[in-house]
PDB file of C-alpha atoms in Angstrom:
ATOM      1  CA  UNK C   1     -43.223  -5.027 -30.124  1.00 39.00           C
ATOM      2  CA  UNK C   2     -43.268  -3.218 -33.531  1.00 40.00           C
ATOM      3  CA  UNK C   3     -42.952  -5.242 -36.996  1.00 39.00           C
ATOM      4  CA  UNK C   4     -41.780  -8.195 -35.143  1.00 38.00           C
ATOM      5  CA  UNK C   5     -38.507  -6.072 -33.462  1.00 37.00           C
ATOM      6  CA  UNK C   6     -38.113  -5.906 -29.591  1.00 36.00           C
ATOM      7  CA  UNK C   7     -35.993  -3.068 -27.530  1.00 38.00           C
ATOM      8  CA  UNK C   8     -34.588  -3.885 -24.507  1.00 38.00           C
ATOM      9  CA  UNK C   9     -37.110  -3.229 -21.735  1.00 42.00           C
ATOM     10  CA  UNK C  10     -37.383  -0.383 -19.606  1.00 42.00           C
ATOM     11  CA  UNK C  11     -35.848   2.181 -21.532  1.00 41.00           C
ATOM     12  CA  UNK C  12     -35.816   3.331 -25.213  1.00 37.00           C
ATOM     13  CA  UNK C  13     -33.185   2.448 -27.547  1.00 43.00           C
ATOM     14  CA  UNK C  14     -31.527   4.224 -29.855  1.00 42.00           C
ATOM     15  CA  UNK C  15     -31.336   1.209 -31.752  1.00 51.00           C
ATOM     16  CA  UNK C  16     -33.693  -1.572 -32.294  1.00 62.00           C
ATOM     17  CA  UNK C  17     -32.726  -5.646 -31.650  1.00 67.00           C
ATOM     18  CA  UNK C  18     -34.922  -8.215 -32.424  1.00 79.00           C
ATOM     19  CA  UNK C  19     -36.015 -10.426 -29.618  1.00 80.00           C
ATOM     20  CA  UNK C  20     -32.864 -12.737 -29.898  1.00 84.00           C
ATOM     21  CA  UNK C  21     -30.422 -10.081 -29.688  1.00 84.00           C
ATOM     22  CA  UNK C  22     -32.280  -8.583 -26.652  1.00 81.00           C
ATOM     23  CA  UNK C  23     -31.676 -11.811 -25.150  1.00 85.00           C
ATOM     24  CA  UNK C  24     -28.122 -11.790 -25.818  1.00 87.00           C
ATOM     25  CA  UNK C  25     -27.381  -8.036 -25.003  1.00 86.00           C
ATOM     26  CA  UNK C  26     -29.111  -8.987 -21.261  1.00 84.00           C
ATOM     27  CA  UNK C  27     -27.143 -12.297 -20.256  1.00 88.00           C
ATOM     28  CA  UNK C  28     -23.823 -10.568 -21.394  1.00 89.00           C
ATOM     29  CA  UNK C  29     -24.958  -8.080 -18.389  1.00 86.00           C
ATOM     30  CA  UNK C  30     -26.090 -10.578 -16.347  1.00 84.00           C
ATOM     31  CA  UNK C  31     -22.768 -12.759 -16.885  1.00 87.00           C
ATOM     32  CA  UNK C  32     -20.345  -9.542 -16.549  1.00 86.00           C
ATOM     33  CA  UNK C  33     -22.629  -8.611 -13.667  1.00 81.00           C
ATOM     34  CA  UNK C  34     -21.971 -12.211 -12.016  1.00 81.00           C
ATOM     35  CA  UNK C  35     -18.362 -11.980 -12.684  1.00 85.00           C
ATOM     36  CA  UNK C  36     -18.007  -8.385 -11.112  1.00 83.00           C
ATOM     37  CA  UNK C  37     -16.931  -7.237 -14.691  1.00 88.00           C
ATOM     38  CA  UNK C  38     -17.810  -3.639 -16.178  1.00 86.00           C
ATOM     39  CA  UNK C  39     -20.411  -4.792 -19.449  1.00 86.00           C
ATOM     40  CA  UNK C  40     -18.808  -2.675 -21.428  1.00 86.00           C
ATOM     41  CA  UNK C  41     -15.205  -3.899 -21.200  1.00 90.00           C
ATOM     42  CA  UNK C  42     -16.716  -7.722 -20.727  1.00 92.00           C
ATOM     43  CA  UNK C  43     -18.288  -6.496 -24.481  1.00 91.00           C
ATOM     44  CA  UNK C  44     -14.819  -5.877 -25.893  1.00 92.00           C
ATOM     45  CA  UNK C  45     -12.890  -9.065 -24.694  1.00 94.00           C
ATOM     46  CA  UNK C  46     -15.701 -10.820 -26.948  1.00 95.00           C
ATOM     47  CA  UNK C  47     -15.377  -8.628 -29.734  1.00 94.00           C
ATOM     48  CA  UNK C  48     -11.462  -9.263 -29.252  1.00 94.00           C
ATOM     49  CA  UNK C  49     -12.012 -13.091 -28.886  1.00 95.00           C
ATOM     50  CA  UNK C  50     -14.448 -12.653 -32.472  1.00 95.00           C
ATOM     51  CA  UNK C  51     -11.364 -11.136 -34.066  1.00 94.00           C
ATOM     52  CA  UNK C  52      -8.477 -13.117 -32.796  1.00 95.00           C
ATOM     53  CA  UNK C  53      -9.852 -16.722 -31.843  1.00 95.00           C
ATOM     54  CA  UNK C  54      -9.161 -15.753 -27.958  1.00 95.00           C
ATOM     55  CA  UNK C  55      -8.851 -12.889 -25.351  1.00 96.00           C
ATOM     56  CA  UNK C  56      -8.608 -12.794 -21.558  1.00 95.00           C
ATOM     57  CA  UNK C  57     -10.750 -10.464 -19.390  1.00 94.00           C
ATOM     58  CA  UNK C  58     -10.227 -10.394 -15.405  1.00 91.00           C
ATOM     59  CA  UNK C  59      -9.164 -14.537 -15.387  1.00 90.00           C
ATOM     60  CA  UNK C  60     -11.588 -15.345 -17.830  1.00 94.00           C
ATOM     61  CA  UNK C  61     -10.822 -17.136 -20.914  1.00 95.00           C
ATOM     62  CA  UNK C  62     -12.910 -16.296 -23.912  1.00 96.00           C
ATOM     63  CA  UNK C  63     -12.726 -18.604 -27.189  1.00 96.00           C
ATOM     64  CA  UNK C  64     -14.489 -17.263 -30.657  1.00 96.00           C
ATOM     65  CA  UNK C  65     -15.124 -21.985 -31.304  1.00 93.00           C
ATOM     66  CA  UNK C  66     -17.373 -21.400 -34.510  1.00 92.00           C
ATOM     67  CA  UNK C  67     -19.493 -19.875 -36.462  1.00 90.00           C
ATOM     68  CA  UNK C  68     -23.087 -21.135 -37.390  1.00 87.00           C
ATOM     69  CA  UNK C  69     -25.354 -19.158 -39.513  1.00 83.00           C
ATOM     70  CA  UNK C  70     -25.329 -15.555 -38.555  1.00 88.00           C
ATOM     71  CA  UNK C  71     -24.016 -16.039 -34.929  1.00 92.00           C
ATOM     72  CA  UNK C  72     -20.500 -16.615 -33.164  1.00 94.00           C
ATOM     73  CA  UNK C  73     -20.257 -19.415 -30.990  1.00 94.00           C
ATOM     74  CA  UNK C  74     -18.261 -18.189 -27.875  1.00 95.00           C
ATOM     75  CA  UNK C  75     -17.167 -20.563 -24.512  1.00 94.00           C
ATOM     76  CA  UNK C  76     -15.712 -18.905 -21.479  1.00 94.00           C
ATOM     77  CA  UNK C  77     -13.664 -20.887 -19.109  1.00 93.00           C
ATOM     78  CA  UNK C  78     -12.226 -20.085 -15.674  1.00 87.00           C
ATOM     79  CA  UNK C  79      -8.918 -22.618 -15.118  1.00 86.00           C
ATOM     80  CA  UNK C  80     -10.225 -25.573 -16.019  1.00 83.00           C
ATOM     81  CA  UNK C  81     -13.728 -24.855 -15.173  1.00 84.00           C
ATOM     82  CA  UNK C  82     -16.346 -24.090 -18.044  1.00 87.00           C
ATOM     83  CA  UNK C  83     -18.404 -20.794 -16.982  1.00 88.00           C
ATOM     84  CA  UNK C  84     -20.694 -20.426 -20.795  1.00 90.00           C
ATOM     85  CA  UNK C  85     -20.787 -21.536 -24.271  1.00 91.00           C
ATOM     86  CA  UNK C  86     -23.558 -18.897 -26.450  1.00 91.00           C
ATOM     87  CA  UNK C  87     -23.690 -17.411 -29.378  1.00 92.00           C
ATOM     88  CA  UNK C  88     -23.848 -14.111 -30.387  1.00 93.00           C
ATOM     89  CA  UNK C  89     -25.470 -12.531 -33.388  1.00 92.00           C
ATOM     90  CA  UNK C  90     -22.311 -10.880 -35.759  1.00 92.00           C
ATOM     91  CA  UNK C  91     -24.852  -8.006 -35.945  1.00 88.00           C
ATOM     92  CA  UNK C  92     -24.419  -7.045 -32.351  1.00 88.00           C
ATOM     93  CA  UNK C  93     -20.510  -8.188 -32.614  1.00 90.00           C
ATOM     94  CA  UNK C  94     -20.367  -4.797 -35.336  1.00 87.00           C
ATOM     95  CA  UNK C  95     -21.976  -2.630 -32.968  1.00 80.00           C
ATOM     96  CA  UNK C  96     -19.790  -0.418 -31.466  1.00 74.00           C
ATOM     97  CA  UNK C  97     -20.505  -0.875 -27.513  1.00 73.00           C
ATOM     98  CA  UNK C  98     -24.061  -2.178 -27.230  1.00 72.00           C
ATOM     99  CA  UNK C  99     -24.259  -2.314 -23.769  1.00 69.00           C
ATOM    100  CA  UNK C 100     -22.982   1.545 -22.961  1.00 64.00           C
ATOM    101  CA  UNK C 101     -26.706   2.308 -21.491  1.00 58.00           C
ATOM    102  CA  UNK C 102     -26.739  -0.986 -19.666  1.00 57.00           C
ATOM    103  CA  UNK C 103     -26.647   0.254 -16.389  1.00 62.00           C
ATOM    104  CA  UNK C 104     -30.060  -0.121 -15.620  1.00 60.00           C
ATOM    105  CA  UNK C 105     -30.335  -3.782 -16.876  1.00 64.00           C
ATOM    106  CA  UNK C 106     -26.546  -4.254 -14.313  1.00 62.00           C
ATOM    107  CA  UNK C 107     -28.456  -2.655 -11.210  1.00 69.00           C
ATOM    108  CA  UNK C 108     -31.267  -4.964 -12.209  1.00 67.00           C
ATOM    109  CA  UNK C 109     -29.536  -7.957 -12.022  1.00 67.00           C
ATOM    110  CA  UNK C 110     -27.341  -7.024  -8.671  1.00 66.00           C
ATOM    111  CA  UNK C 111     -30.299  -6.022  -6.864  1.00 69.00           C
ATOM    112  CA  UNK C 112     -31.845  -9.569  -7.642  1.00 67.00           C
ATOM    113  CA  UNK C 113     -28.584 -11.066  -7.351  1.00 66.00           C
ATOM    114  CA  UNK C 114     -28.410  -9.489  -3.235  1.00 69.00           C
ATOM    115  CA  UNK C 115     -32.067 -11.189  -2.990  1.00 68.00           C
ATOM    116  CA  UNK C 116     -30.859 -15.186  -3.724  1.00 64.00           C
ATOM    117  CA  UNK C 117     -27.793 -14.216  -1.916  1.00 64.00           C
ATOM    118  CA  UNK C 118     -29.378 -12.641   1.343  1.00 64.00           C
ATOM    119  CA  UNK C 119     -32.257 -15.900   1.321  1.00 62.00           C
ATOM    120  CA  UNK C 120     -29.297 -18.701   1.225  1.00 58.00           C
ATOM    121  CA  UNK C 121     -27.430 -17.069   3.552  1.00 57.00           C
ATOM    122  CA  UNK C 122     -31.038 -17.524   5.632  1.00 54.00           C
ATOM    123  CA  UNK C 123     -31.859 -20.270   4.902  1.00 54.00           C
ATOM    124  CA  UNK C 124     -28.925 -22.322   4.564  1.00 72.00           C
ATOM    125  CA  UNK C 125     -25.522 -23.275   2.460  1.00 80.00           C
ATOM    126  CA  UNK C 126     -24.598 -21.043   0.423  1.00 86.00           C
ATOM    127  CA  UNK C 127     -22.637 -21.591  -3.196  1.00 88.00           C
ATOM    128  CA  UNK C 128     -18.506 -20.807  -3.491  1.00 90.00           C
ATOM    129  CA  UNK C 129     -19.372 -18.168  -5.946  1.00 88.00           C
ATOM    130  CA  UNK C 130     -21.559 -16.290  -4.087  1.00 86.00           C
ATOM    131  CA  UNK C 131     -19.292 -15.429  -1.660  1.00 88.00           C
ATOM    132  CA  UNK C 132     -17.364 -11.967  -1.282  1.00 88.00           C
ATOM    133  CA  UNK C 133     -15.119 -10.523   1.443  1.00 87.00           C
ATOM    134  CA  UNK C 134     -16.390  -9.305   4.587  1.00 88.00           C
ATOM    135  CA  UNK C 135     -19.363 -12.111   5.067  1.00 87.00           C
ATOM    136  CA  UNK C 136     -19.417 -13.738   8.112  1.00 87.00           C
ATOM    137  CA  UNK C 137     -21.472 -16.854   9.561  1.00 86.00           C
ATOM    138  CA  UNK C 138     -20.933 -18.457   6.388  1.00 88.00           C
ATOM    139  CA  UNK C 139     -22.403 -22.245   5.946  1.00 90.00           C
ATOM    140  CA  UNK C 140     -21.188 -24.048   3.097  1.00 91.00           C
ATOM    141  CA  UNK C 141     -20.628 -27.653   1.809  1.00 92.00           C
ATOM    142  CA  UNK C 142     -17.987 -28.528  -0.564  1.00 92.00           C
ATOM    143  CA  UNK C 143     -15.350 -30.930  -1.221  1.00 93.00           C
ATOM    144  CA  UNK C 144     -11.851 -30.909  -0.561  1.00 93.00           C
ATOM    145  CA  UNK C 145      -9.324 -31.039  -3.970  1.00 92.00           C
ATOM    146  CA  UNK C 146      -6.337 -30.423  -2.744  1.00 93.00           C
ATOM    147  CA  UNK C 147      -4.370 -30.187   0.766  1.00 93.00           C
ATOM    148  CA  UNK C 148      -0.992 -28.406   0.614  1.00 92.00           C
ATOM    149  CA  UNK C 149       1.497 -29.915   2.494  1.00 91.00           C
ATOM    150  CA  UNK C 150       1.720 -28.825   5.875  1.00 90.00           C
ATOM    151  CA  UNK C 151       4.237 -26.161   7.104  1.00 90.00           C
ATOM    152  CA  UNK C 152       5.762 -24.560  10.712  1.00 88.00           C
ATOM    153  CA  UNK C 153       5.168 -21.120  11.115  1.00 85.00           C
ATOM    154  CA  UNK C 154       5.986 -18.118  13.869  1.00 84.00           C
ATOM    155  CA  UNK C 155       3.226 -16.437  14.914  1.00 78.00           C
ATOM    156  CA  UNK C 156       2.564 -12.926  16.673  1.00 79.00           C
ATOM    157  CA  UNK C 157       2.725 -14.461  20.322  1.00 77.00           C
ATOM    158  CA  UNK C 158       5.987 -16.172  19.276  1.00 79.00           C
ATOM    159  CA  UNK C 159       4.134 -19.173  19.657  1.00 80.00           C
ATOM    160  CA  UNK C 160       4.723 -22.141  16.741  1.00 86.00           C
ATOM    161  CA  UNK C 161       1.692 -23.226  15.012  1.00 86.00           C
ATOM    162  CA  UNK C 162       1.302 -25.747  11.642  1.00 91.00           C
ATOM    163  CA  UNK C 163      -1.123 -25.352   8.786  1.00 90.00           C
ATOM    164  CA  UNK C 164      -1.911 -26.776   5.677  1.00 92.00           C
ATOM    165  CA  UNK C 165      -3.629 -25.224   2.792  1.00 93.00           C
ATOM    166  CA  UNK C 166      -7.182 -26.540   1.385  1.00 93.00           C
ATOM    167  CA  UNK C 167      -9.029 -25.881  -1.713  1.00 94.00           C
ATOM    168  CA  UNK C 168     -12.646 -26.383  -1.213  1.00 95.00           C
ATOM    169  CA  UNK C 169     -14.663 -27.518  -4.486  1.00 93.00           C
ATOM    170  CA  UNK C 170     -18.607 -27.202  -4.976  1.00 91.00           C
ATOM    171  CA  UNK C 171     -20.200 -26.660  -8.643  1.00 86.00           C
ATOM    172  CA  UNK C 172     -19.681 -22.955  -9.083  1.00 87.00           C
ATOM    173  CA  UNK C 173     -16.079 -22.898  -8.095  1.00 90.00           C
ATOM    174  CA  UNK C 174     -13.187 -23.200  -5.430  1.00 93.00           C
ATOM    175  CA  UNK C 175     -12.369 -21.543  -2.676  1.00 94.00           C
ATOM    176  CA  UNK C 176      -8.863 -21.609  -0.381  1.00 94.00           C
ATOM    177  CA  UNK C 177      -9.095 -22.713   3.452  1.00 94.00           C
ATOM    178  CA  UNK C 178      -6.417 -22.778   6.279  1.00 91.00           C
ATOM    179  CA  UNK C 179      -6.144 -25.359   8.152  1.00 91.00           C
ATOM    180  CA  UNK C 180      -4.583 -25.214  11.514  1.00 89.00           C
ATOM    181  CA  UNK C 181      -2.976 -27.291  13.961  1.00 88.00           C
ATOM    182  CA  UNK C 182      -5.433 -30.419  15.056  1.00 85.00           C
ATOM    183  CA  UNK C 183      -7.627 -29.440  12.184  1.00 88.00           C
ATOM    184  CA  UNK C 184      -5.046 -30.838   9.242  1.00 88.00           C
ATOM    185  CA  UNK C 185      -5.698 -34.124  10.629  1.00 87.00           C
ATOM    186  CA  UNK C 186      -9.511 -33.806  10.578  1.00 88.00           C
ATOM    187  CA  UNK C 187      -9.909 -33.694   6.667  1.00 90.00           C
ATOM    188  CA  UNK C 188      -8.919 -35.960   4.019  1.00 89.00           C
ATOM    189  CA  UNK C 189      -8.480 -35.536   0.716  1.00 90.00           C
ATOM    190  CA  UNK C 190     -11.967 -35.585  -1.852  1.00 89.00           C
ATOM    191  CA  UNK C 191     -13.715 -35.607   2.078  1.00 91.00           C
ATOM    192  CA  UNK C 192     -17.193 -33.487   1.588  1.00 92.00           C
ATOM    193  CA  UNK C 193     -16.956 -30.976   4.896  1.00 92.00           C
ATOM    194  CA  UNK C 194     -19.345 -28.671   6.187  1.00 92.00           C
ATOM    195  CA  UNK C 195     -18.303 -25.667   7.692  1.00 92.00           C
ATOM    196  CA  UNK C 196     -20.408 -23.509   9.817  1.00 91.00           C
ATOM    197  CA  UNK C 197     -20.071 -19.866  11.345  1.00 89.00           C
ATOM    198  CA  UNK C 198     -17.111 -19.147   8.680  1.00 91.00           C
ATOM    199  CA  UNK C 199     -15.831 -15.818   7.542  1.00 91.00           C
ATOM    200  CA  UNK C 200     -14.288 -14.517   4.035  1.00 92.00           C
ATOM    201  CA  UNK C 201     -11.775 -13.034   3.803  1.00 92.00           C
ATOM    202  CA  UNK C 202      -8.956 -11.444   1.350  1.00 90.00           C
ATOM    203  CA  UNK C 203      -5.778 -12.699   1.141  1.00 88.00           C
ATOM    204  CA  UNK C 204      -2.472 -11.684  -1.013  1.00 85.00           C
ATOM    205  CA  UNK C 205      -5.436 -10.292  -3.558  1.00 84.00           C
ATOM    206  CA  UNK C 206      -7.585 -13.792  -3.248  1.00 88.00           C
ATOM    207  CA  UNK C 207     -10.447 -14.782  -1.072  1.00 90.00           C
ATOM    208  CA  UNK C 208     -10.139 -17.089   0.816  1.00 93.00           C
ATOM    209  CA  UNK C 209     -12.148 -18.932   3.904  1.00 93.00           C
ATOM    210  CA  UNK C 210     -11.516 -18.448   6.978  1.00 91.00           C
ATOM    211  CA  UNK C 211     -12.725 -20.810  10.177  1.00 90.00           C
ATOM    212  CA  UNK C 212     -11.773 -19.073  14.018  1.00 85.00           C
ATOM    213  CA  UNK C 213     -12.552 -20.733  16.771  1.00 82.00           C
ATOM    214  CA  UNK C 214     -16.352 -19.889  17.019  1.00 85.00           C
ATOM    215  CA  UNK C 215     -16.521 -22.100  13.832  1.00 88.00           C
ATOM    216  CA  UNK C 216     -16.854 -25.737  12.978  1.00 89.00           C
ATOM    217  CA  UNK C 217     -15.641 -27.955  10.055  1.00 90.00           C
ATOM    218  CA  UNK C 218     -17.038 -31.473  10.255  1.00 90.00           C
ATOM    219  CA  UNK C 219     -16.862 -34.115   7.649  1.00 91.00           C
ATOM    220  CA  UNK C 220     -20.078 -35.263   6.325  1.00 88.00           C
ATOM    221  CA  UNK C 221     -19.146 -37.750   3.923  1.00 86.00           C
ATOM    222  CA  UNK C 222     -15.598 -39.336   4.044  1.00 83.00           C
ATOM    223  CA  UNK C 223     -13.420 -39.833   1.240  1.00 76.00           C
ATOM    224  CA  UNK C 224     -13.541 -43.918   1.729  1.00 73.00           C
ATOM    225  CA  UNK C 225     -17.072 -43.559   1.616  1.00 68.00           C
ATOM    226  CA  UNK C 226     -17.519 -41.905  -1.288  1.00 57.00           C
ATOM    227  CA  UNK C 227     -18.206 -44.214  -4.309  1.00 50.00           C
ATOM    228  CA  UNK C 228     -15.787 -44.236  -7.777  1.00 46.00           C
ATOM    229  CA  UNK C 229     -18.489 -43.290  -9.626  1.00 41.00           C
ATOM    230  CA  UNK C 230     -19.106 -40.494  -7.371  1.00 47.00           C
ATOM    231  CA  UNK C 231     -18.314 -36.973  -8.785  1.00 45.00           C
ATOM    232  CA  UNK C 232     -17.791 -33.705  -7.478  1.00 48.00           C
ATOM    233  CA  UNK C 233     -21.080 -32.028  -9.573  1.00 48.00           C
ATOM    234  CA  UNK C 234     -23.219 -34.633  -6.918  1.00 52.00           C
ATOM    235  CA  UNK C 235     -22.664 -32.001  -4.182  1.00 55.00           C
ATOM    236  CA  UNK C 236     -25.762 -30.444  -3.003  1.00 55.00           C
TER     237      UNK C 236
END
């Protein structure tokens, strides 16, 4: 610390931020970072949103709300879902690309971000938005939304099967799940499930989750059961 300014820590700066604005510079990388968005471009949307009230970068809604003091007050939706609300200094807003040198903060943050990831997958269910492609022996408890209605299909071994689609719902998000044959009629709608020894996987350009026959789906707390008062942020 030098005359009361801070740099961002681990490597010099070019130019110096107070404390506040190091703050702000690191959870824009850490919020890109969770979003699988380059800083850089996730940097530009906001400076877009700043200029024009709102921009869109990779699905996510950016709104420029207000201004208080010195600072831009920003929210970020996804849908209907609310991802941040923050401000941001109109100092750093004039900079042109703050975050260029951020890669060391970004491999920072994904290296801790592999860490939580690796000890729920351990140690037990893990969150909507942690999961990617390609994991398997997933465990996760969420809430069912939505249930498409169900539809006749031909499959490979000429063989007629029926599914349904199901959107899964926990606090960080939703995620798609087939549903087929005997299993539609397991589920009911706002039903918490817990599904165990699942797999990711992408679909058309989505992810969705995927349940073979090595895996289970069981309800743990039926719609009927579930209190009015009840909502979905109540999911552990």
């Amino acid at each position: 610390m030098k005359g009361g300014m801070w740099t961002i820590r681990g490597r010099p700066r070019g130019r110096h931020h107070s404390y506040f604005e190091t703050r702000v510079l690191e959870y824009l990388v850490t919020l890109s970072t969770k979003h699988e968005i380059n800083p850089a471009e996730f940097f530009e949307a906001i400076v877009r949103a700043w200029k024009n009230r709102k921009a869109v970068c990779h699905g996510l809604t950016i709104e420029f709300r207000s201004k208080k003091k010195d600072c831009a007050m920003f929210l970020i939706t996804k849908g209907h879902m609310v991802i941040a609300q923050f401000p941001v200094p109109e100092s750093i807003l004039k900079i042109t690309n703050p975050l260029k040198e951020s890669d060391y903060i970004r491999e920072r943050i994904q290296h801790a971000c592999e860490v939580k990831k690796r000890k729920a997958l351990a140690s037990g269910n893990v969150q909507i938005e942690d999961l990617k492609a390609g994991m398997k022996k997933i465990k996760l408890k969420a809430q069912i939304v939505e249930i498409t209605e169900p539809k006749q299909v031909l499959t490979r071994l000429n063989d007629y099967a029926i599914f349904a689609k199901a959107t899964l719902f926990d606090k960080t998000g939703t995620i798609k799940l087939t549903l087929w044959n005997g299993r539609i009629n397991m589920v009911s709608l706002n039903d918490i499930v817990q599904v165990e020894n699942g797999s990711v996987i992408m679909f058309r350009g989505e992810k969705q989750l995927e349940i073979r026959r090595n895996a289970t789906l069981e309800v743990v707390k039926s719609a009927n059961s579930i209190q009015q008062n009840t909502t979905c942020s109540q999911i552990n």
